[in-house]
Coordinates of C-alpha atoms in Angstrom, one line a residue:
X1 CA -231.8 -151.2 54.6
X2 CA -230.6 -150.3 58.1
X3 CA -227.0 -149.2 58.2
X4 CA -225.2 -150.4 61.3
X5 CA -222.2 -148.8 62.9
X6 CA -219.0 -150.8 63.7
X7 CA -220.2 -151.7 67.2
X8 CA -217.2 -153.9 67.7
X9 CA -214.8 -151.0 66.9
X10 CA -212.8 -153.2 64.6
X11 CA -211.4 -150.3 62.6
X12 CA -209.8 -148.7 65.7
X13 CA -208.7 -149.7 69.2
X14 CA -210.2 -150.1 72.7
X15 CA -207.5 -148.8 75.0
X16 CA -209.9 -146.2 76.3
X17 CA -211.6 -149.0 78.2
X18 CA -208.3 -150.1 79.7
X19 CA -207.0 -146.8 81.1
X20 CA -205.8 -148.4 84.3
X21 CA -203.1 -150.2 82.3
X22 CA -202.5 -147.2 80.0
X23 CA -201.8 -145.0 83.1
X24 CA -199.5 -147.6 84.6
X25 CA -197.6 -147.6 81.2
X26 CA -197.4 -143.8 81.3
X27 CA -195.8 -144.1 84.7
X28 CA -193.1 -146.4 83.3
X29 CA -194.5 -149.5 85.1
X30 CA -193.9 -153.0 83.6
X31 CA -197.5 -153.9 82.6
X32 CA -199.1 -157.2 81.7
X33 CA -200.4 -157.3 78.2
X34 CA -204.2 -156.8 77.7
X35 CA -204.4 -159.1 74.7
X36 CA -202.3 -161.9 73.1
X37 CA -202.6 -163.3 69.6
X38 CA -202.0 -167.0 70.1
X39 CA -200.7 -169.3 67.4
X40 CA -201.4 -173.0 68.0
X41 CA -199.9 -174.5 64.8
X42 CA -197.1 -173.8 62.3
X43 CA -199.2 -175.2 59.4
X44 CA -202.4 -174.8 57.6
X45 CA -204.8 -177.1 55.6
X46 CA -205.4 -174.6 52.8
X47 CA -203.3 -172.1 50.8
X48 CA -205.0 -168.6 50.7
X49 CA -203.5 -166.4 48.0
X50 CA -202.9 -163.6 50.5
X51 CA -201.6 -165.7 53.4
X52 CA -199.4 -163.5 55.7
X53 CA -198.4 -166.8 57.5
X54 CA -195.9 -167.5 54.7
X55 CA -193.9 -164.5 56.1
X56 CA -194.1 -166.0 59.6
X57 CA -192.9 -169.5 58.7
X58 CA -196.2 -171.2 58.0
X59 CA -195.3 -174.4 56.1
X60 CA -198.9 -175.4 55.3
X61 CA -199.4 -179.2 55.5
X62 CA -195.8 -179.8 56.4
X63 CA -196.1 -177.3 59.3
X64 CA -199.2 -179.1 60.6
X65 CA -196.8 -181.5 62.3
X66 CA -195.6 -178.6 64.5
X67 CA -198.0 -177.4 67.1
X68 CA -198.1 -176.1 70.7
X69 CA -197.7 -179.1 73.1
X70 CA -200.6 -179.7 75.5
X71 CA -199.0 -179.3 79.0
X72 CA -197.2 -176.0 78.3
X73 CA -200.3 -174.7 76.4
X74 CA -202.7 -175.3 79.2
X75 CA -200.3 -173.9 81.7
X76 CA -199.9 -170.8 79.6
X77 CA -203.7 -170.3 79.5
X78 CA -203.9 -170.6 83.3
X79 CA -201.0 -168.3 84.1
X80 CA -202.1 -165.7 81.6
X81 CA -205.4 -165.4 83.4
X82 CA -203.7 -165.3 86.8
X83 CA -201.4 -162.5 85.7
X84 CA -204.1 -160.3 84.3
X85 CA -204.2 -160.9 80.6
X86 CA -207.8 -160.0 79.6
X87 CA -208.2 -161.6 76.2
X88 CA -206.6 -164.2 73.9
X89 CA -207.3 -164.8 70.2
X90 CA -206.4 -168.1 68.7
X91 CA -205.7 -166.6 65.4
X92 CA -202.0 -167.2 64.9
X93 CA -199.9 -167.8 61.8
X94 CA -201.4 -171.2 61.1
X95 CA -204.8 -172.9 61.4
X96 CA -205.5 -173.2 65.1
X97 CA -207.8 -176.3 64.7
X98 CA -204.8 -178.3 63.5
X99 CA -203.8 -178.4 67.2
X100 CA -205.5 -181.4 68.9
X101 CA -205.6 -179.5 72.2
X102 CA -207.3 -176.4 71.0
X103 CA -210.7 -177.2 72.6
X104 CA -209.1 -177.9 76.0
X105 CA -207.2 -174.6 75.7
X106 CA -210.4 -172.7 75.1
X107 CA -212.0 -174.1 78.2
X108 CA -209.0 -173.6 80.4
X109 CA -208.5 -170.0 79.3
X110 CA -212.2 -169.2 79.8
X111 CA -212.1 -170.8 83.3
X112 CA -209.0 -168.7 84.0
X113 CA -211.0 -165.5 83.5
X114 CA -209.9 -164.7 79.9
X115 CA -212.1 -163.7 77.1
X116 CA -211.3 -166.2 74.3
X117 CA -211.7 -165.9 70.5
X118 CA -211.1 -168.2 67.6
X119 CA -210.2 -167.3 64.0
X120 CA -210.3 -170.2 61.7
X121 CA -211.0 -171.3 58.1
X122 CA -213.5 -173.6 59.8
X123 CA -212.9 -176.7 57.8
X124 CA -211.8 -178.8 60.8
X125 CA -214.3 -177.4 63.3
X126 CA -215.8 -180.2 65.4
X127 CA -219.6 -180.3 65.1
X128 CA -220.0 -182.6 68.1
X129 CA -219.7 -182.0 71.8
X130 CA -216.2 -180.4 71.6
X131 CA -217.4 -177.9 69.1
X132 CA -220.5 -177.1 71.1
X133 CA -218.5 -176.6 74.3
X134 CA -216.2 -174.3 72.4
X135 CA -219.1 -172.1 71.3
X136 CA -220.3 -171.9 74.9
X137 CA -216.8 -170.6 76.0
X138 CA -215.9 -168.3 73.1
X139 CA -216.6 -164.6 73.0
X140 CA -216.4 -164.8 69.3
X141 CA -215.6 -167.1 66.4
X142 CA -214.6 -165.7 63.1
X143 CA -214.4 -167.7 59.8
X144 CA -211.7 -166.5 57.4
X145 CA -213.4 -166.6 54.1
X146 CA -212.9 -164.4 51.0
X147 CA -215.0 -166.2 48.5
X148 CA -218.7 -166.7 48.1
X149 CA -218.8 -169.7 45.7
X150 CA -217.0 -173.0 45.2
X151 CA -215.2 -171.8 42.1
X152 CA -214.0 -168.6 43.8
X153 CA -213.0 -170.6 46.9
X154 CA -210.8 -172.8 44.8
X155 CA -209.2 -169.8 43.2
X156 CA -208.6 -167.7 46.3
X157 CA -208.1 -170.3 49.0
X158 CA -206.8 -173.1 46.8
X159 CA -209.2 -175.6 48.4
X160 CA -212.3 -177.6 47.3
X161 CA -213.8 -177.4 50.8
X162 CA -216.2 -174.4 50.3
X163 CA -219.3 -176.4 51.1
X164 CA -217.7 -177.8 54.2
X165 CA -217.0 -174.3 55.4
X166 CA -220.6 -173.2 54.7
X167 CA -221.9 -176.2 56.7
X168 CA -219.6 -175.4 59.7
X169 CA -220.8 -171.8 59.7
X170 CA -224.4 -173.0 59.6
X171 CA -223.7 -175.3 62.5
X172 CA -222.5 -172.5 64.6
X173 CA -225.4 -170.2 63.7
X174 CA -227.9 -173.0 64.4
X175 CA -226.4 -174.0 67.8
X176 CA -226.3 -170.3 68.9
X177 CA -229.9 -169.8 68.1
X178 CA -231.2 -173.1 69.5
X179 CA -229.3 -172.9 72.7
X180 CA -229.3 -169.1 73.2
X181 CA -225.5 -168.8 73.2
X182 CA -223.8 -165.5 73.6
X183 CA -221.0 -166.1 71.1
X184 CA -220.6 -163.7 68.2
X185 CA -220.2 -165.3 64.8
X186 CA -218.5 -163.5 62.1
X187 CA -216.9 -163.8 58.7
X188 CA -213.7 -162.1 57.6
X189 CA -212.7 -161.2 54.1
X190 CA -209.1 -160.1 53.3
X191 CA -209.6 -157.7 50.4
X192 CA -207.1 -157.8 47.5
X193 CA -207.3 -156.5 43.9
X194 CA -207.8 -160.0 42.7
X195 CA -210.8 -160.9 44.9
X196 CA -212.8 -157.6 44.9
X197 CA -215.4 -159.4 42.8
X198 CA -216.4 -161.4 45.8
X199 CA -217.2 -158.5 48.1
X200 CA -220.9 -158.1 47.3
X201 CA -221.6 -161.9 46.9
X202 CA -219.9 -162.5 50.3
X203 CA -221.9 -159.8 51.9
X204 CA -225.1 -161.4 50.6
X205 CA -223.9 -164.9 51.7
X206 CA -223.2 -163.8 55.3
X207 CA -226.7 -162.3 55.5
X208 CA -228.2 -165.5 54.1
X209 CA -226.2 -167.7 56.6
X210 CA -227.4 -165.6 59.5
X211 CA -224.0 -164.7 61.0
X212 CA -223.6 -161.5 63.1
X213 CA -221.2 -159.7 60.8
X214 CA -218.9 -159.7 57.8
X215 CA -215.7 -157.7 58.2
X216 CA -213.8 -156.6 55.1
X217 CA -210.2 -155.8 56.0
X218 CA -207.0 -154.7 54.3
X219 CA -204.3 -157.2 53.2
X220 CA -201.2 -156.6 55.3
X221 CA -198.0 -156.9 53.3
X222 CA -194.3 -156.2 53.6
X223 CA -193.0 -153.0 52.0
X224 CA -191.1 -155.3 49.6
X225 CA -194.6 -156.5 48.5
X226 CA -193.8 -160.2 49.2
X227 CA -197.5 -161.0 48.8
X228 CA -197.8 -158.8 45.8
X229 CA -200.3 -156.4 47.4
X230 CA -198.3 -153.5 48.9
X231 CA -197.3 -152.5 45.4
X232 CA -201.0 -152.3 44.4
X233 CA -202.3 -150.3 47.4
X234 CA -203.2 -147.4 45.1
X235 CA -205.9 -149.7 43.5
X236 CA -207.9 -149.7 46.7
X237 CA -209.3 -146.3 46.1
X238 CA -211.2 -147.8 43.2
X239 CA -213.1 -150.2 45.4
X240 CA -215.2 -147.6 47.3
X241 CA -218.5 -148.0 45.5
X242 CA -218.3 -151.8 45.8
X243 CA -217.6 -151.6 49.5
X244 CA -220.4 -149.1 50.0
X245 CA -222.8 -151.5 48.2
X246 CA -221.7 -154.3 50.5
X247 CA -222.4 -152.2 53.5
X248 CA -226.0 -151.8 52.3
X249 CA -226.5 -155.5 52.9
X250 CA -226.5 -154.7 56.6
X251 CA -229.7 -155.2 58.6
X252 CA -230.8 -154.8 62.3
X253 CA -229.2 -158.2 63.0
X254 CA -226.3 -158.3 60.5
X255 CA -223.4 -155.9 60.0
X256 CA -221.1 -155.5 57.0
X257 CA -218.1 -153.7 58.5
X258 CA -215.5 -152.2 56.2
X259 CA -212.2 -151.3 57.8
X260 CA -212.1 -148.0 55.9
X261 CA -209.1 -146.5 57.7
X262 CA -206.7 -149.2 57.0
X263 CA -208.1 -149.9 53.5
X264 CA -207.6 -146.3 52.5
X265 CA -204.4 -145.2 54.3
X266 CA -202.0 -146.5 51.7
X267 CA -200.0 -148.3 54.4
X268 CA -198.8 -145.0 55.9
X269 CA -198.3 -144.3 59.6
X270 CA -198.8 -141.2 61.8
X271 CA -196.3 -142.4 64.4
X272 CA -192.5 -143.0 64.6
X273 CA -192.3 -145.7 67.2
X274 CA -194.0 -149.0 68.0
X275 CA -195.1 -148.2 71.5
X276 CA -197.9 -150.8 71.7
X277 CA -195.8 -153.9 72.4
X278 CA -196.5 -154.1 76.2
X279 CA -200.2 -154.1 75.4
X280 CA -200.5 -156.7 72.7
X281 CA -198.2 -159.7 72.4
X282 CA -197.9 -162.6 70.0
X283 CA -197.1 -166.2 70.6
X284 CA -196.2 -168.6 67.8
X285 CA -197.6 -172.0 66.9
X286 CA -194.5 -173.6 68.5
X287 CA -194.9 -171.9 71.8
X288 CA -192.5 -169.0 71.5
X289 CA -193.3 -165.4 72.4
X290 CA -192.6 -162.3 70.3
X291 CA -193.4 -158.6 70.2
X292 CA -194.7 -158.8 66.7
X293 CA -195.8 -161.6 64.3
X294 CA -193.2 -160.3 61.8
X295 CA -190.4 -161.8 63.9
X296 CA -191.8 -165.4 63.9
X297 CA -189.5 -166.0 61.0
X298 CA -187.4 -162.9 60.4
X299 CA -184.7 -162.0 62.9
X300 CA -186.3 -164.7 65.1
X301 CA -183.5 -165.2 67.6
X302 CA -183.0 -161.5 68.0
X303 CA -186.6 -160.7 68.9
X304 CA -187.7 -163.9 70.7
X305 CA -188.8 -163.0 74.2
X306 CA -189.0 -166.6 75.5
X307 CA -190.1 -170.1 74.9
X308 CA -193.2 -171.4 76.7
X309 CA -192.3 -175.0 76.2
X310 CA -189.2 -174.3 78.4
X311 CA -190.3 -171.4 80.6
X312 CA -193.5 -170.4 82.3
X313 CA -195.4 -167.3 81.1
X314 CA -194.6 -165.5 84.4
X315 CA -190.9 -166.2 84.0
X316 CA -190.9 -164.8 80.5
X317 CA -192.9 -161.7 81.4
X318 CA -190.8 -160.9 84.5
X319 CA -187.4 -161.5 82.7
X320 CA -185.0 -158.8 81.7
X321 CA -184.9 -160.4 78.3
X322 CA -188.6 -159.6 77.7
X323 CA -188.2 -155.9 78.5
X324 CA -185.0 -155.6 76.5
X325 CA -186.9 -156.8 73.5
X326 CA -189.6 -154.3 74.2
X327 CA -187.1 -151.5 74.2
X328 CA -185.4 -152.9 71.1
X329 CA -188.7 -152.8 69.2
X330 CA -189.3 -149.2 70.2
X331 CA -185.9 -148.3 68.7
X332 CA -186.8 -149.8 65.3
X333 CA -187.5 -147.7 62.2
X334 CA -191.3 -148.4 61.8
X335 CA -191.3 -147.1 58.2
X336 CA -189.7 -150.5 57.4
X337 CA -192.3 -152.6 59.1
X338 CA -195.1 -154.3 57.3
X339 CA -198.2 -152.3 56.6
X340 CA -201.3 -152.0 58.9
X341 CA -200.1 -154.4 61.5
X342 CA -202.3 -155.6 64.4
X343 CA -200.7 -153.0 66.7
X344 CA -201.2 -150.1 64.2
X345 CA -204.3 -148.4 65.8
X346 CA -202.8 -148.8 69.3
X347 CA -199.6 -147.2 68.2
X348 CA -201.5 -144.2 66.7
X349 CA -203.2 -143.6 70.0
X350 CA -200.1 -144.1 72.2
X351 CA -198.0 -141.9 70.0
X352 CA -200.6 -139.1 70.2
X353 CA -200.9 -139.5 74.0
X354 CA -197.1 -139.3 74.3
X355 CA -196.8 -136.3 72.1
X356 CA -199.5 -133.9 73.2
X357 CA -200.1 -130.6 71.4
X358 CA -199.4 -127.2 73.1
X359 CA -202.1 -125.6 75.2
X360 CA -203.7 -128.9 76.1
X361 CA -206.1 -127.3 78.7
X362 CA -208.0 -125.5 75.8
X363 CA -209.9 -128.6 75.1

C-alpha cells in the first residue's frame, strides 16, 4: 500500500502561510482573525458518547430550537470577508444542518471571499439542489463518524441513522466525481478507549466509500474528565499498532491520517499562555462570539466578546471589550484549560516565537 503524508497538515498548524498577520501580531497590532469556528445551532439530532458540545451548552433536540438567525448570520458572513477573515468552519457546538439558513450562509461566505468548510454528522444533508450548491462552494466537508456498522453507530452515536449517513457520504462522492467538483470529502473519527475497535473497520469503510481521507483524532476533555476520557489518556499508548494498521489502508487517492501528536501527548502543553486568540475565534450557535469554545457555557458573561444578533462583526472586533477579553485569556492559567483544544498547535508555535533561544543567528 502507498503511505500518504498528512497533506492537509491536520496534526499541526498553518501560520507559516500567514506570516503577514503573524508579523502584525508581533508588532502589537490589532489583527483580524484568520479563521473562525462558527456554530449555527445549540442542538444536535444525535448523542455521541464523546460529545464536547455538552460542555458548551449543547442541549441536543431541545437545543435545536435555538439557532443563529438569518439576517445577522448572512451579515456576519459578508462582513467577515470584507474585514479579511480567510476561512470559516461551520463546525460549532451543535449540528450546523439544524440551521435552516446554513446553505445560504455557505454561498454568501464563499461570495465574500472566504474559504468555507462544513463539519456535520451528515444525517440532514440535503441531496437536492441546495446540497449540490453547497458542495460547489465548500472547500471541504467532513462527516463526523466514529463507527463502521449499524450496531456500532447505535452504541457510539446513539442513533439508528447509520445507513442514512453512508448514503449522504456516497451522494457527495458521486456528485464530486460526476461534476468534477474541487471539494475535499473526509471522515473524522474521535478516538476513545471505548471505540478503538472501530478504527480499522472505519479506515476500510472510508476507502470503500471513495472519500479523500479519514482523520483519527484525540478526544478533547476537561481536566476534571467530564467526558470520562482525560482520566484514561494513558490508555492511548496501547493503540499504536491498531492506528498504524489503519494507516496502511491509505492509497494514492485515500489518506488515513492519525493525529499522532495530540493522541500521544497526554494532554500536556509546552506553553504557558494562550496567545492564539487573535488568530482563531469561535462563535456560538446563538450568534455570540468567544475566544474559546470552553466559554460558551462556562464563565460565559465574563468571556463573551459580543453578540452578533445585536452588533455587527466589525463593531465587535473594533470594540475595547473584544481586546479586553483577549488580554484576559492571555492571563489565564492554561494548565486548567481542557486538553488539546483547537488553538493548541497555534499556541505552541506562537509561544516558541515569543520565547526564542539564545544565539538565534546560529541557525
